[in-house]
CSV table of C-alpha atoms in Angstrom, one decimal:
chain,number,residue,atom,x,y,z
A,604,UNK,CA,118.9,82.0,112.5
A,605,UNK,CA,116.2,83.1,110.0
A,606,UNK,CA,114.1,80.2,108.7
A,607,UNK,CA,113.4,79.7,105.1
A,608,UNK,CA,109.7,80.6,105.6
A,609,UNK,CA,110.5,83.7,107.6
A,610,UNK,CA,112.9,85.1,105.1
A,611,UNK,CA,110.7,84.4,102.1
A,612,UNK,CA,107.3,85.1,103.6
A,613,UNK,CA,108.4,88.1,105.6
A,614,UNK,CA,109.6,89.9,102.5
A,615,UNK,CA,106.3,89.3,100.8
A,616,UNK,CA,104.3,91.7,102.9
A,617,UNK,CA,107.0,93.9,104.5
A,618,UNK,CA,105.6,97.2,105.5
A,619,UNK,CA,102.0,96.5,105.0
A,620,UNK,CA,100.4,97.5,108.3
A,621,UNK,CA,96.7,97.3,108.9
A,622,UNK,CA,96.3,101.1,109.3
A,623,UNK,CA,97.5,101.7,105.7
A,624,UNK,CA,94.9,99.4,104.3
A,625,UNK,CA,91.7,100.6,105.9
A,626,UNK,CA,89.0,102.0,103.7
A,627,UNK,CA,88.4,105.7,103.5
A,628,UNK,CA,85.2,105.4,105.6
A,629,UNK,CA,86.9,103.0,108.1
A,630,UNK,CA,84.4,100.3,107.3
A,631,UNK,CA,85.1,97.1,109.3
A,632,UNK,CA,84.5,94.9,106.2
A,633,UNK,CA,87.2,96.8,104.3
A,634,UNK,CA,89.7,96.3,107.1
A,635,UNK,CA,88.7,92.6,107.4
A,636,UNK,CA,89.1,92.2,103.6
A,637,UNK,CA,92.5,93.9,103.8
A,638,UNK,CA,93.7,91.6,106.7
A,639,UNK,CA,92.5,88.5,105.0
A,640,UNK,CA,94.2,89.6,101.7
A,641,UNK,CA,97.5,90.2,103.6
A,642,UNK,CA,97.2,86.8,105.2
A,643,UNK,CA,96.5,85.2,101.8
A,644,UNK,CA,99.7,86.9,100.4
A,645,UNK,CA,101.7,85.5,103.3
A,646,UNK,CA,100.2,82.0,102.7
A,647,UNK,CA,101.0,82.2,98.9
A,648,UNK,CA,104.6,83.2,99.7
A,649,UNK,CA,104.7,80.2,102.2
A,650,UNK,CA,103.5,78.0,99.4
A,651,UNK,CA,106.1,79.2,97.0
A,652,UNK,CA,108.8,78.5,99.7
A,653,UNK,CA,107.4,74.9,100.2
A,654,UNK,CA,107.4,74.4,96.4
A,655,UNK,CA,111.0,75.3,96.1
A,656,UNK,CA,111.9,73.1,99.1
A,657,UNK,CA,110.2,70.1,97.6
A,658,UNK,CA,111.5,70.5,94.1
A,659,UNK,CA,112.9,73.5,92.1
A,660,UNK,CA,110.6,72.8,89.2
A,661,UNK,CA,107.4,72.3,91.2
A,662,UNK,CA,104.6,74.7,90.3
A,663,UNK,CA,103.4,76.4,93.5
A,664,UNK,CA,99.8,75.7,92.4
A,665,UNK,CA,100.4,72.0,93.3
A,666,UNK,CA,101.3,72.9,96.9
A,667,UNK,CA,97.7,72.4,98.3
A,668,UNK,CA,97.7,68.9,96.8
A,669,UNK,CA,101.0,68.0,98.4
A,670,UNK,CA,100.0,69.6,101.7
A,671,UNK,CA,96.7,67.6,101.7
A,672,UNK,CA,98.7,64.4,101.2
A,673,UNK,CA,101.2,65.5,103.8
A,674,UNK,CA,98.3,66.0,106.3
A,675,UNK,CA,96.0,63.2,105.3
A,676,UNK,CA,98.3,60.5,103.9
A,677,UNK,CA,97.3,58.2,101.0
A,678,UNK,CA,93.9,59.1,99.5
A,679,UNK,CA,91.9,58.5,96.4
A,680,UNK,CA,92.0,61.3,93.8
A,681,UNK,CA,88.2,61.6,94.0
A,682,UNK,CA,88.5,62.5,97.6
A,683,UNK,CA,91.2,65.1,96.8
A,684,UNK,CA,89.0,66.6,94.1
A,685,UNK,CA,86.3,67.1,96.7
A,686,UNK,CA,88.5,68.4,99.5
A,687,UNK,CA,90.6,70.7,97.3
A,688,UNK,CA,87.6,71.8,95.2
A,689,UNK,CA,89.5,71.2,92.0
A,690,UNK,CA,88.4,70.1,88.6
A,691,UNK,CA,89.3,66.4,88.1
A,692,UNK,CA,91.4,67.2,85.0
A,693,UNK,CA,93.4,69.9,86.9
A,694,UNK,CA,94.1,67.5,89.8
A,695,UNK,CA,95.1,64.8,87.4
A,696,UNK,CA,97.6,67.1,85.7
A,697,UNK,CA,99.0,68.2,89.1
A,698,UNK,CA,99.3,64.5,90.3
A,699,UNK,CA,101.1,63.5,87.1
A,700,UNK,CA,103.5,66.5,87.2
A,701,UNK,CA,104.3,65.8,90.9
A,702,UNK,CA,104.7,62.1,90.1
A,703,UNK,CA,107.2,63.0,87.3
A,704,UNK,CA,109.2,65.0,89.9
A,705,UNK,CA,109.3,62.1,92.3
A,706,UNK,CA,107.1,63.8,94.9
A,707,UNK,CA,104.0,61.5,94.7
A,708,UNK,CA,103.3,57.9,94.0
A,709,UNK,CA,100.2,56.0,93.1
A,710,UNK,CA,99.5,52.9,95.3
A,711,UNK,CA,97.0,50.1,95.1
A,712,UNK,CA,93.9,50.8,97.3
A,713,UNK,CA,93.8,47.9,99.8
A,714,UNK,CA,90.0,48.2,100.0
A,715,UNK,CA,89.4,48.1,96.2
A,716,UNK,CA,91.8,46.4,93.8
A,717,UNK,CA,90.4,48.6,90.9
A,718,UNK,CA,91.2,51.9,92.7
A,719,UNK,CA,94.5,53.7,93.3
A,720,UNK,CA,95.6,55.9,96.1
A,721,UNK,CA,97.9,58.9,95.8
A,722,UNK,CA,100.5,59.7,98.5
A,723,UNK,CA,103.7,61.6,99.0
A,724,UNK,CA,106.9,59.6,98.3
A,725,UNK,CA,109.0,59.0,101.5
A,726,UNK,CA,111.5,61.7,100.4
A,727,UNK,CA,108.7,64.3,99.8
A,728,UNK,CA,107.1,63.4,103.1
A,729,UNK,CA,110.4,63.9,105.0
A,730,UNK,CA,110.8,67.4,103.4
A,731,UNK,CA,107.1,68.2,104.0
A,732,UNK,CA,107.3,67.1,107.7
A,733,UNK,CA,110.4,69.3,108.2
A,734,UNK,CA,108.8,72.3,106.6
A,735,UNK,CA,105.6,71.7,108.6
A,736,UNK,CA,107.7,71.6,111.9
A,737,UNK,CA,109.3,74.9,110.9
A,738,UNK,CA,105.9,76.4,110.1
A,739,UNK,CA,104.6,75.5,113.5
A,740,UNK,CA,107.7,77.0,115.2
A,741,UNK,CA,107.0,80.2,113.2
A,742,UNK,CA,103.4,80.1,114.5
A,743,UNK,CA,104.7,79.7,118.0
A,744,UNK,CA,107.0,82.7,117.7
A,745,UNK,CA,104.2,84.7,116.1
A,746,UNK,CA,101.7,84.2,119.0
A,747,UNK,CA,104.2,83.7,121.8
A,748,UNK,CA,102.6,86.5,123.9
A,749,UNK,CA,99.0,85.6,123.1
A,750,UNK,CA,96.9,83.8,125.7
A,751,UNK,CA,95.6,80.3,124.9
A,752,UNK,CA,92.1,81.9,125.0
A,753,UNK,CA,93.1,84.4,122.3
A,754,UNK,CA,94.5,81.7,120.1
A,755,UNK,CA,91.3,79.6,120.6
A,756,UNK,CA,89.1,82.6,119.9
A,757,UNK,CA,90.9,83.5,116.7
A,758,UNK,CA,90.8,79.8,115.6
A,759,UNK,CA,87.0,79.7,116.3
A,760,UNK,CA,86.4,82.9,114.4
A,761,UNK,CA,88.5,81.8,111.4
A,762,UNK,CA,86.7,78.5,111.3
A,763,UNK,CA,83.4,80.3,111.3
A,764,UNK,CA,84.5,82.7,108.6
A,765,UNK,CA,85.7,79.9,106.4
A,766,UNK,CA,82.4,77.9,106.8
A,767,UNK,CA,80.3,81.0,106.2
A,768,UNK,CA,82.4,82.0,103.2
A,769,UNK,CA,82.1,78.5,101.7
A,770,UNK,CA,78.4,78.4,102.4
A,771,UNK,CA,77.7,81.7,100.7
A,772,UNK,CA,80.2,81.0,97.8
A,773,UNK,CA,78.4,77.8,97.0
A,774,UNK,CA,74.9,78.5,98.2
A,775,UNK,CA,75.4,75.9,100.8
A,776,UNK,CA,75.8,73.1,98.3
A,777,UNK,CA,79.3,72.1,99.4
A,778,UNK,CA,80.4,72.9,103.0
A,779,UNK,CA,84.1,73.4,103.7
């Protein structure tokens, strides 16, 4: 059985092998950029698939918000602004749109009666959890013949790349 993610995401980059994207001089940075770009395309396709699953009218740009809530649970919007690196007005519009679609709800903050928390609705959480399980199964199939050490090495290098990228993109002012 082909999963939703596999059928949607697989078509997004079909036939884009690493060798076809290397720079003319074979520079490693060009190849790195090409691989990261291909992964980004896969991730965007995955986000579109999740958006369709959650609600047919959901804008895929709101998927990072919903994924953050799916992972973190209820959180203040100020924390979401910081973690997602969004302008507060952009986040506010995304929350309002997702709320109108029945995907998020605003709850009282138990630690501060003046504040509100944002969280997925139970129905959205159920769909997100199912999608996340499917996503992890896809990861398992993708690296089934990798050693645990290879997976750990890639994870460590990606974490380092993300941190270094965030540091240079913001001059160190806002670590990822």
